[in-house]
Amino acid sequence: MTEPAVRVEDLAKVFEVPEREAGLRAATRGLVRRKTREVRAVDGISFQIAPGEIVGFLGPNGAGKTTTLKMLSGLLYVTDGEARVLGHVPSKRERDFLRRISLVMGNRNQLQWDLPALDSFELNRSIYRIPREDFLAMRDELIELLEVGDLVRKPVRQLSLGERMKVEIVGALLHRPQVLFLDEPTIGLDVTMQKRIREFVAEYRRRHGATVMLTSHYMADVEALCERVIVIHHGRILFDGDLAGLANTVAAWKTIAVVVGNGAGDLSAYGDVIHRDGDLVTLRVAKGETARVTARLLAEQDVLDLNVEDPPIEDVIELVFAREAVE
Amino acid sequence: MRALATTLRAELVGEGGVVERNINLTKRYIWWDLAWFVWTVANTLTIVFIAEGIEATGGQLDVNEVMTSLLIGAVIWAYLGVLFEFLMETVAWERWEGTIEYTFMAPLSRAMHLAGQGLFAIMYGLLRAVFLFTVCALFFRLSMPDANFLAAFVVLTVASVSFLGIGAMTSVLPLISPEKGTQLGFVAQGTLLVVSGVYYPVDVLPGWMQFLAMFSPATYALEGAREAILEGAPMSAMWDEIWPLLILGVISIPLGLWIFQRGELYAKKHGKLKRSG
């Protein structure tokens, strides 16, 4: 049986956060008696990721995504439970482990702002002990894939956000990591750049068989790249499975957008009317009923246009969180 | 044995990378560094002028000798400033730049990481100290007919090993306190020099401070440099300063590394390893 690339069991991270009321009295009291409270950023999560798999790690801000990724890359010690990446305990900082992983954070940088990216690439070559030939081949491959040939000679501070992200990715992948943790890699980027980076991640994974764990607030990233998603909220896993399965579990319905020629009358007999705009009516119907309702509409109404769609993934995720809040 | 040699070689390559990065960064801002050097010169002049001021107000002293002695103190103060600043920046500056998480995730041992920072700081600091000393000595036309500059340089270089150990201890401060840690590092630098007789003989200090002076490498660096430059002491006479420095180095380097590693552990447990600014 193949050893999972990432194995997490009952993983927890608890932070002690100082807390005080406003005002001078509370501030003075805080000098002698500091009040703290425990925040369970990650609360006993378990999952496994197979080698070569790409998994979307979803959740709202503060859900525990970045904390988990930091524990998996050895930047944070775990409070409880166990994490293993490529068979290593991340916090031990074993060289063989560190040389085989990479964490890319959309709102951080590893390249020195004052230097051209090429200089920082050289530093990475020394630190990751990449043989010069391999380094040059990989560097040029990445530069070509991301089309950053004319950017890597400029000081990083002169690059736009999207350009910087692309050269950051080059820097993070020079040592050809087997496991790639991507934390919001497309944050703040325009749609074209987001698409470019998505395509690149898919291509890198295809070429090098890398395991990828991706967090993103852009559902387009997740839909384009991930077959499996893990949804986390308040430090706990709410769902772990394939993307289609998530929609089936949480939102077992489809939408039918229909334009009726003879003026849309009352279509509520066909399903829940969730939107109406002139002749265009959007109905929500149970997945199992979709074919029957569509056939009825076509037979009984003067249908000019009809479109059947799965619920948007954003709505599905929102439903997952809403369901957790109710429970 | 071969595996050990390979690991050592790899570590040294990584250390070289850190030195190279610092060279590139310094080169990038070399003109600003020169401007900063002017400030250091001005600061040093204000201290050395004190000797002329005392004479002008009726004090009896060998102005040339006191000026040279003050200059040595000011140069070593400036040198320590550079050394501690670079080591402190190991954390503080990377935290500001937002690169700290990546640096701490890199497969480079902390010892080599700090050694890379320290090695560059020593090279750059010594170069700057030589320039500073030359510029100020020329400005005051100081006479040093017997000076043994080589011996003074050797003592300062040997002392630098202990300074690195102490620097590693202070560089942990920004790691455990992102907000105020850097300032506390300067407190350490100032305290070290106060007890070491930076502008005065250690004998004038209260007894408890003289006791502390025995454990400060700056004491021996200052004494050695003054003996070599003012009295022309030969290299062989430097042994009195060098052996305590070697002992302090042997203790302070592993102690500094251990403290830094404890700080890193604390930061990783409490989530302090993140960007600020």
PDB file of N, CA, C and O in Angstrom, chain A residues 93, chain B residues 11 103-106 108-115 257 260-261 264 268:
ATOM      1  N   ARG A  93      12.216  19.429  11.380  1.00  0.00           N
ATOM      2  CA  ARG A  93      13.051  20.152  10.412  1.00  0.00           C
ATOM      3  C   ARG A  93      14.135  19.250   9.799  1.00  0.00           C
ATOM      4  O   ARG A  93      15.285  19.669   9.642  1.00  0.00           O
TER       5      ARG A  93
ATOM      6  N   GLU B  11      26.522  22.410   4.084  1.00  0.00           N
ATOM      7  CA  GLU B  11      26.212  23.476   5.053  1.00  0.00           C
ATOM      8  C   GLU B  11      27.029  24.730   4.729  1.00  0.00           C
ATOM      9  O   GLU B  11      26.522  25.845   4.805  1.00  0.00           O
ATOM     10  N   THR B 103      12.646  31.734   5.357  1.00  0.00           N
ATOM     11  CA  THR B 103      14.008  31.520   5.835  1.00  0.00           C
ATOM     12  C   THR B 103      14.036  30.402   6.876  1.00  0.00           C
ATOM     13  O   THR B 103      14.937  29.566   6.868  1.00  0.00           O
ATOM     14  N   PHE B 104      13.041  30.393   7.747  1.00  0.00           N
ATOM     15  CA  PHE B 104      13.017  29.380   8.800  1.00  0.00           C
ATOM     16  C   PHE B 104      12.535  28.023   8.286  1.00  0.00           C
ATOM     17  O   PHE B 104      12.594  27.041   8.991  1.00  0.00           O
ATOM     18  N   MET B 105      12.040  28.012   7.058  1.00  0.00           N
ATOM     19  CA  MET B 105      11.584  26.757   6.459  1.00  0.00           C
ATOM     20  C   MET B 105      12.695  26.143   5.591  1.00  0.00           C
ATOM     21  O   MET B 105      12.603  25.008   5.169  1.00  0.00           O
ATOM     22  N   ALA B 106      13.735  26.932   5.352  1.00  0.00           N
ATOM     23  CA  ALA B 106      14.788  26.473   4.439  1.00  0.00           C
ATOM     24  C   ALA B 106      15.640  25.383   5.085  1.00  0.00           C
ATOM     25  O   ALA B 106      15.837  25.394   6.300  1.00  0.00           O
ATOM     26  N   LEU B 108      18.520  24.731   6.018  1.00  0.00           N
ATOM     27  CA  LEU B 108      19.844  25.188   6.425  1.00  0.00           C
ATOM     28  C   LEU B 108      19.844  25.178   7.954  1.00  0.00           C
ATOM     29  O   LEU B 108      18.910  25.702   8.566  1.00  0.00           O
ATOM     30  N   SER B 109      20.891  24.573   8.538  1.00  0.00           N
ATOM     31  CA  SER B 109      20.886  24.506  10.002  1.00  0.00           C
ATOM     32  C   SER B 109      20.960  25.920  10.562  1.00  0.00           C
ATOM     33  O   SER B 109      21.524  26.820   9.934  1.00  0.00           O
ATOM     34  N   ARG B 110      20.371  26.090  11.723  1.00  0.00           N
ATOM     35  CA  ARG B 110      20.347  27.430  12.319  1.00  0.00           C
ATOM     36  C   ARG B 110      21.761  27.924  12.585  1.00  0.00           C
ATOM     37  O   ARG B 110      22.063  29.105  12.470  1.00  0.00           O
ATOM     38  N   ALA B 111      22.664  26.998  12.928  1.00  0.00           N
ATOM     39  CA  ALA B 111      24.054  27.386  13.203  1.00  0.00           C
ATOM     40  C   ALA B 111      24.676  28.031  11.964  1.00  0.00           C
ATOM     41  O   ALA B 111      25.314  29.081  12.031  1.00  0.00           O
ATOM     42  N   MET B 112      24.461  27.399  10.808  1.00  0.00           N
ATOM     43  CA  MET B 112      25.051  27.922   9.578  1.00  0.00           C
ATOM     44  C   MET B 112      24.347  29.198   9.134  1.00  0.00           C
ATOM     45  O   MET B 112      24.957  30.094   8.564  1.00  0.00           O
ATOM     46  N   HIS B 113      23.056  29.259   9.387  1.00  0.00           N
ATOM     47  CA  HIS B 113      22.296  30.467   9.055  1.00  0.00           C
ATOM     48  C   HIS B 113      22.872  31.654   9.831  1.00  0.00           C
ATOM     49  O   HIS B 113      23.195  32.701   9.260  1.00  0.00           O
ATOM     50  N   LEU B 114      23.040  31.461  11.144  1.00  0.00           N
ATOM     51  CA  LEU B 114      23.570  32.551  11.980  1.00  0.00           C
ATOM     52  C   LEU B 114      25.039  32.812  11.661  1.00  0.00           C
ATOM     53  O   LEU B 114      25.487  33.960  11.664  1.00  0.00           O
ATOM     54  N   ALA B 115      25.776  31.742  11.354  1.00  0.00           N
ATOM     55  CA  ALA B 115      27.190  31.921  11.016  1.00  0.00           C
ATOM     56  C   ALA B 115      27.329  32.739   9.729  1.00  0.00           C
ATOM     57  O   ALA B 115      28.220  33.583   9.609  1.00  0.00           O
ATOM     58  N   LEU B 257      23.698  29.787  20.423  1.00  0.00           N
ATOM     59  CA  LEU B 257      22.902  28.925  19.527  1.00  0.00           C
ATOM     60  C   LEU B 257      21.767  28.259  20.290  1.00  0.00           C
ATOM     61  O   LEU B 257      20.638  28.187  19.803  1.00  0.00           O
ATOM     62  N   PHE B 260      19.100  30.755  20.977  1.00  0.00           N
ATOM     63  CA  PHE B 260      18.356  31.072  19.752  1.00  0.00           C
ATOM     64  C   PHE B 260      17.374  29.936  19.417  1.00  0.00           C
ATOM     65  O   PHE B 260      16.230  30.175  19.050  1.00  0.00           O
ATOM     66  N   GLN B 261      17.854  28.705  19.574  1.00  0.00           N
ATOM     67  CA  GLN B 261      16.972  27.569  19.272  1.00  0.00           C
ATOM     68  C   GLN B 261      15.782  27.498  20.223  1.00  0.00           C
ATOM     69  O   GLN B 261      14.674  27.161  19.814  1.00  0.00           O
ATOM     70  N   GLU B 264      13.421  30.041  18.986  1.00  0.00           N
ATOM     71  CA  GLU B 264      12.737  29.568  17.769  1.00  0.00           C
ATOM     72  C   GLU B 264      11.603  28.603  18.152  1.00  0.00           C
ATOM     73  O   GLU B 264      10.498  28.668  17.617  1.00  0.00           O
ATOM     74  N   LYS B 268       7.682  29.125  17.434  1.00  0.00           N
ATOM     75  CA  LYS B 268       6.892  28.151  16.674  1.00  0.00           C
ATOM     76  C   LYS B 268       5.729  27.589  17.492  1.00  0.00           C
ATOM     77  O   LYS B 268       4.738  27.151  16.935  1.00  0.00           O
TER      78      LYS B 268
END
